[in-house]
mmCIF file of C-alpha atoms in Angstrom:
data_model
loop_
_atom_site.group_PDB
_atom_site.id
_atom_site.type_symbol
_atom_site.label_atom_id
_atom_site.label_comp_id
_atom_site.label_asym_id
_atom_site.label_seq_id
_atom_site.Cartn_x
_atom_site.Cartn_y
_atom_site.Cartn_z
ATOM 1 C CA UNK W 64 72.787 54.152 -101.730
ATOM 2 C CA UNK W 65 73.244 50.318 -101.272
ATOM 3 C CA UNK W 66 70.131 48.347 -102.551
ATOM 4 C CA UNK W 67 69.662 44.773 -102.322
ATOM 5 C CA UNK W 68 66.360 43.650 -103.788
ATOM 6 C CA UNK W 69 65.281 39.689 -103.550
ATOM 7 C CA UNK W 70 62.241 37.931 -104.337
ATOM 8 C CA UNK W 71 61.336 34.831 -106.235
ATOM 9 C CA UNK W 72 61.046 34.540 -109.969
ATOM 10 C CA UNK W 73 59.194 36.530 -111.895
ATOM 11 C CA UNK W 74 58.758 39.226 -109.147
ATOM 12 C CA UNK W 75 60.259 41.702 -111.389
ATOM 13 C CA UNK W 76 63.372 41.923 -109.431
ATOM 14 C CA UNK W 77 65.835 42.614 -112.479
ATOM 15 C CA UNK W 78 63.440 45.284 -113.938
ATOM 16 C CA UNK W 79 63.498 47.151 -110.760
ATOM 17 C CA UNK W 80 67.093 46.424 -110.357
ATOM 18 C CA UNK W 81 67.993 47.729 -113.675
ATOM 19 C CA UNK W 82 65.599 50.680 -113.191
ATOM 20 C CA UNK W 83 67.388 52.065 -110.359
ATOM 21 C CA UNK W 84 70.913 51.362 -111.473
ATOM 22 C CA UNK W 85 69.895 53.681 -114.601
ATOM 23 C CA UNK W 86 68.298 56.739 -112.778
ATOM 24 C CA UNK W 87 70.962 56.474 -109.878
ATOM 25 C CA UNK W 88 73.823 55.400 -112.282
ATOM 26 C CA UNK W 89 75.370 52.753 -109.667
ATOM 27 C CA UNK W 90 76.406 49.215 -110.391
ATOM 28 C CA UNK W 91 74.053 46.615 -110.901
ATOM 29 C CA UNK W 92 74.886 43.443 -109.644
ATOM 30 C CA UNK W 93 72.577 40.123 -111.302
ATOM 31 C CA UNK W 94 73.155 37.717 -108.567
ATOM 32 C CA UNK W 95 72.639 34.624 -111.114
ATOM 33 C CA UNK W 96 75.965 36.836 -112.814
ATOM 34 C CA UNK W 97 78.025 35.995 -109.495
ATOM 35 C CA UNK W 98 76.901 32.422 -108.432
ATOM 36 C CA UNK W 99 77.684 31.944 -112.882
ATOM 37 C CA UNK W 100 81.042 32.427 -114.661
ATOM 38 C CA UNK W 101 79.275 33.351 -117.970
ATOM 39 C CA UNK W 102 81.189 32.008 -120.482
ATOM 40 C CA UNK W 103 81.254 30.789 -124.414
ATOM 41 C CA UNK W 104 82.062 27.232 -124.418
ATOM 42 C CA UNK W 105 79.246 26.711 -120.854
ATOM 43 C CA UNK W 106 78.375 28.262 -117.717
ATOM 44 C CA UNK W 107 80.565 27.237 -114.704
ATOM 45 C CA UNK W 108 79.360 27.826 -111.578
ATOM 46 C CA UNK W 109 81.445 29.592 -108.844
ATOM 47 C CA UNK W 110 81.964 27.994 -105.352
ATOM 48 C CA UNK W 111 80.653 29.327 -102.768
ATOM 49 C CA UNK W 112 84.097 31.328 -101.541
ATOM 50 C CA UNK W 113 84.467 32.761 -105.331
ATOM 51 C CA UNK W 114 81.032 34.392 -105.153
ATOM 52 C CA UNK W 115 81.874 36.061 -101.860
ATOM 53 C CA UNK W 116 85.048 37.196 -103.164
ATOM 54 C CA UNK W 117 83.559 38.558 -106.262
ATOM 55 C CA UNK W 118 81.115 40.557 -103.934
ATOM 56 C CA UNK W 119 83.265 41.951 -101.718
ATOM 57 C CA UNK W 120 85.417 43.214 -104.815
ATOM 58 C CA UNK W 121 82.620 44.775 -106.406
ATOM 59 C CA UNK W 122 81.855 46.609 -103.024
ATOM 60 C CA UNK W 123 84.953 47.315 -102.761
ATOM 61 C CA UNK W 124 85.156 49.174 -106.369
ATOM 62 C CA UNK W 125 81.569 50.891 -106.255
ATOM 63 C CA UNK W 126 80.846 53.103 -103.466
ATOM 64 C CA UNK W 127 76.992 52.958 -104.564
ATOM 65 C CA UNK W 128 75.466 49.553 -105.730
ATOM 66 C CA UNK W 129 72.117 47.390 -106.706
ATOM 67 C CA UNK W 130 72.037 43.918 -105.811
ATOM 68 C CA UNK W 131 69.090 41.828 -106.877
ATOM 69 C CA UNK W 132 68.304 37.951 -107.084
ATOM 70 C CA UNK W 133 66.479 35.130 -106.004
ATOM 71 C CA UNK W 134 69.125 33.943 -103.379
ATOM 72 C CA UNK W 135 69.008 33.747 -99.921
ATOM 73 C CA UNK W 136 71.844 31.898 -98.897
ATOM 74 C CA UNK W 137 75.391 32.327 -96.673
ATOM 75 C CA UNK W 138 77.313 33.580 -99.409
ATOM 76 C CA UNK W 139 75.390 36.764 -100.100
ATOM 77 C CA UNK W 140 74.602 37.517 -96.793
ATOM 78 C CA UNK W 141 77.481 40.524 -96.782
ATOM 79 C CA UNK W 142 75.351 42.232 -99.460
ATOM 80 C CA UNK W 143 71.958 42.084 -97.166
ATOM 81 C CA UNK W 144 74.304 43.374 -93.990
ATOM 82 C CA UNK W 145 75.768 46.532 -95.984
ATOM 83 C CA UNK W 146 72.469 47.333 -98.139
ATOM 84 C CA UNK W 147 71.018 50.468 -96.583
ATOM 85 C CA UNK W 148 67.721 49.106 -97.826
ATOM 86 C CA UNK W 149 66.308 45.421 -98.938
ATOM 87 C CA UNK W 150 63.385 45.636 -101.326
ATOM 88 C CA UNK W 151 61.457 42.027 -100.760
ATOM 89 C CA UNK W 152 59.094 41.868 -104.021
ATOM 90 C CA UNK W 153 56.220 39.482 -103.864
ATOM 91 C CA UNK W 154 53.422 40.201 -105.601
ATOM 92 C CA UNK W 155 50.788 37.275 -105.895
ATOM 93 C CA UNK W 156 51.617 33.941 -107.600
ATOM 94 C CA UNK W 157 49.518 34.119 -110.387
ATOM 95 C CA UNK W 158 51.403 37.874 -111.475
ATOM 96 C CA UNK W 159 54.394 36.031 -110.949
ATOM 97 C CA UNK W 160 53.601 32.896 -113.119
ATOM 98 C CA UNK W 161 52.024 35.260 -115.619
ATOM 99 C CA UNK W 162 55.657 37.175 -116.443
ATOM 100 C CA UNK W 163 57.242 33.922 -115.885
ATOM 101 C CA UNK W 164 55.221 32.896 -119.364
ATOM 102 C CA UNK W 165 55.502 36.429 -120.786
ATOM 103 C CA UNK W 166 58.950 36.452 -120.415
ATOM 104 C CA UNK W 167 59.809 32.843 -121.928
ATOM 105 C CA UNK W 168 57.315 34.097 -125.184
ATOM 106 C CA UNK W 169 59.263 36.933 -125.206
ATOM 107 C CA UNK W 170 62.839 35.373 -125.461
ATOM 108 C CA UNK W 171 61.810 32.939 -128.010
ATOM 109 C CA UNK W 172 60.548 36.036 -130.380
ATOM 110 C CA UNK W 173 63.644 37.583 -129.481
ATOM 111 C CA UNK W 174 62.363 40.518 -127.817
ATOM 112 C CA UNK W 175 63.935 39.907 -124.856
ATOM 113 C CA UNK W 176 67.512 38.763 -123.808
ATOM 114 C CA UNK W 177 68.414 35.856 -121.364
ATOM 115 C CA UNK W 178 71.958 34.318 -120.295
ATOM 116 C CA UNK W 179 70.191 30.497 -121.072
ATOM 117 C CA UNK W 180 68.689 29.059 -123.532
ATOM 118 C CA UNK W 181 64.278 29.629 -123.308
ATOM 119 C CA UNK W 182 63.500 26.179 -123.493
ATOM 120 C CA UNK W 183 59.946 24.335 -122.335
ATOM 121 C CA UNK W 184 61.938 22.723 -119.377
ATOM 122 C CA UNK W 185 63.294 26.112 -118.383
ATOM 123 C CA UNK W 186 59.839 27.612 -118.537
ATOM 124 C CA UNK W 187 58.486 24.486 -116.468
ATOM 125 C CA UNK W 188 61.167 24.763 -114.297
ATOM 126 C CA UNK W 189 60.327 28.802 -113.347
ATOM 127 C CA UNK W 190 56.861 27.436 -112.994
ATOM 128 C CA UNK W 191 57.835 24.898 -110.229
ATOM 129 C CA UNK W 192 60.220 27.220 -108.829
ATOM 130 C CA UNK W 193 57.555 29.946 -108.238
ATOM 131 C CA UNK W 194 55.496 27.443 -106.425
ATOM 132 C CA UNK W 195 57.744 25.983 -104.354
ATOM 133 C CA UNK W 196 58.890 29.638 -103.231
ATOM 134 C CA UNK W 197 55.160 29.721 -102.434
ATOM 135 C CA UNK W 198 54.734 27.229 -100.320
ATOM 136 C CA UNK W 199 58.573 26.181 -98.579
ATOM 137 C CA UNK W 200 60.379 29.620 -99.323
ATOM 138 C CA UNK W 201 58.519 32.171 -98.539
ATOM 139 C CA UNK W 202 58.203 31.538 -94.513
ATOM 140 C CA UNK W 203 62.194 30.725 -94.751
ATOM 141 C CA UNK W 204 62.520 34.277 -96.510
ATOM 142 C CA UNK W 205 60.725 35.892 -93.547
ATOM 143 C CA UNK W 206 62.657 34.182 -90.838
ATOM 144 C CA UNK W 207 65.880 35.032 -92.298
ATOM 145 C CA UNK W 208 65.170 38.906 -92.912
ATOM 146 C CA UNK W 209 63.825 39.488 -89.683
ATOM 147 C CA UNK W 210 67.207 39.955 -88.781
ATOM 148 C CA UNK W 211 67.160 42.971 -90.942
ATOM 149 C CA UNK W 212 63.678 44.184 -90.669
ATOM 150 C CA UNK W 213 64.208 47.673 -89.909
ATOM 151 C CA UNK W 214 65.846 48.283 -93.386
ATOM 152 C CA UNK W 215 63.318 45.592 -95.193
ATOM 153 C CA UNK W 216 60.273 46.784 -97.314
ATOM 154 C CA UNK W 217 58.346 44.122 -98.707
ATOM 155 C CA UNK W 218 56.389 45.521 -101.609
ATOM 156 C CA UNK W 219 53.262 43.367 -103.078
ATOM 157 C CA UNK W 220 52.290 45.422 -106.058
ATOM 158 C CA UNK W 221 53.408 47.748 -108.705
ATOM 159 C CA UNK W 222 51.458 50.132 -106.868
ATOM 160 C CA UNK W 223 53.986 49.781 -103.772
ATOM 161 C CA UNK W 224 56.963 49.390 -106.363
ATOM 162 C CA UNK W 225 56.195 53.130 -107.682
ATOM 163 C CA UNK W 226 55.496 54.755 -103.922
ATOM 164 C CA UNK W 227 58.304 53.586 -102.692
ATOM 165 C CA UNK W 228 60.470 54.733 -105.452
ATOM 166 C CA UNK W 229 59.118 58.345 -104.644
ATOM 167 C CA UNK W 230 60.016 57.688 -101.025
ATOM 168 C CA UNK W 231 63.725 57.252 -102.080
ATOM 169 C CA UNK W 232 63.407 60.059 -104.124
ATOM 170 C CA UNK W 233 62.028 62.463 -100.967
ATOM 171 C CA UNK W 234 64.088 64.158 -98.669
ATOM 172 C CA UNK W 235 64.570 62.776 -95.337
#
């Protein structure tokens, strides 16, 4: 199974991700992980023709794969043309913003892991970022996936999260 699952921050995109990688025990790919070289002394981020290449190497490696992230842009289209399904998560703005603020209280008790630093700008910038997916991104989103909308499910809820997780898991 090749799963690509987008969505803005927030939308739990890396749970889910992360959720299905362990049950199906396929590679999870982060997609902030490609566009960023992690490393000690900084961050660098890739161009645009490293990130492709680091996709198609990964693809190349794992027959079976999860790729999830905010991005919708030319260099990870490859991943949304070979996924067998793309999971669009948007559940409501105000859920979003919620574990947006969970998540930054989290990091700074140290009950949750990040690759930046929680900082109040960070936290305003997810803030901003979830409302500008809101009100520019989200139409952009939909005209760009209708090119793939007979592998798309867009899932609203926790509620749709679980059924269609038991889809997968039916036969047929």
């Amino acid at each position: 199974m090749k799963i690509h699952i987008l969505g803005p921050v927030g939308s739990g995109k890396t749970t889910l991700g992360r959720t299905f990688s362990k049950r199906s025990k396929c590679c999870h790919i982060e997609l902030d992980n490609v566009m960023w070289e992690r490393r000690k002394d900084g961050d660098r981020r890739r161009s645009e023709s490293e990130r492709v290449e680091y996709l198609i190497q990964t693809f190349q490696q794992y027959p079976s794969w999860i790729v999830e992230g905010v991005h919708l842009n030319d260099w990870m289209k490859g991943s949304l043309e070979r996924a067998d399904h793309i999971v669009w998560l948007e559940p409501p703005l105000a859920f979003r913003i919620y574990r947006v603020i969970r998540r930054y209280l989290r990091q700074l008790l140290g009950r949750e892991s990040s690759n930046y630093r929680p900082s109040l700008r960070m936290l305003r910038d997810m803030i901003r970022w979830s409302f500008t997916y809101q009100n520019e991104e989200r139409h952009r989103f939909h005209q760009e996936l209708q090119a793939y909308e007979d592998k798309v499910y867009k899932l609203h809820s926790d509620k749709d999260v679980h059924h269609y997780i038991s889809e997968l898991r039916s036969p047929g």
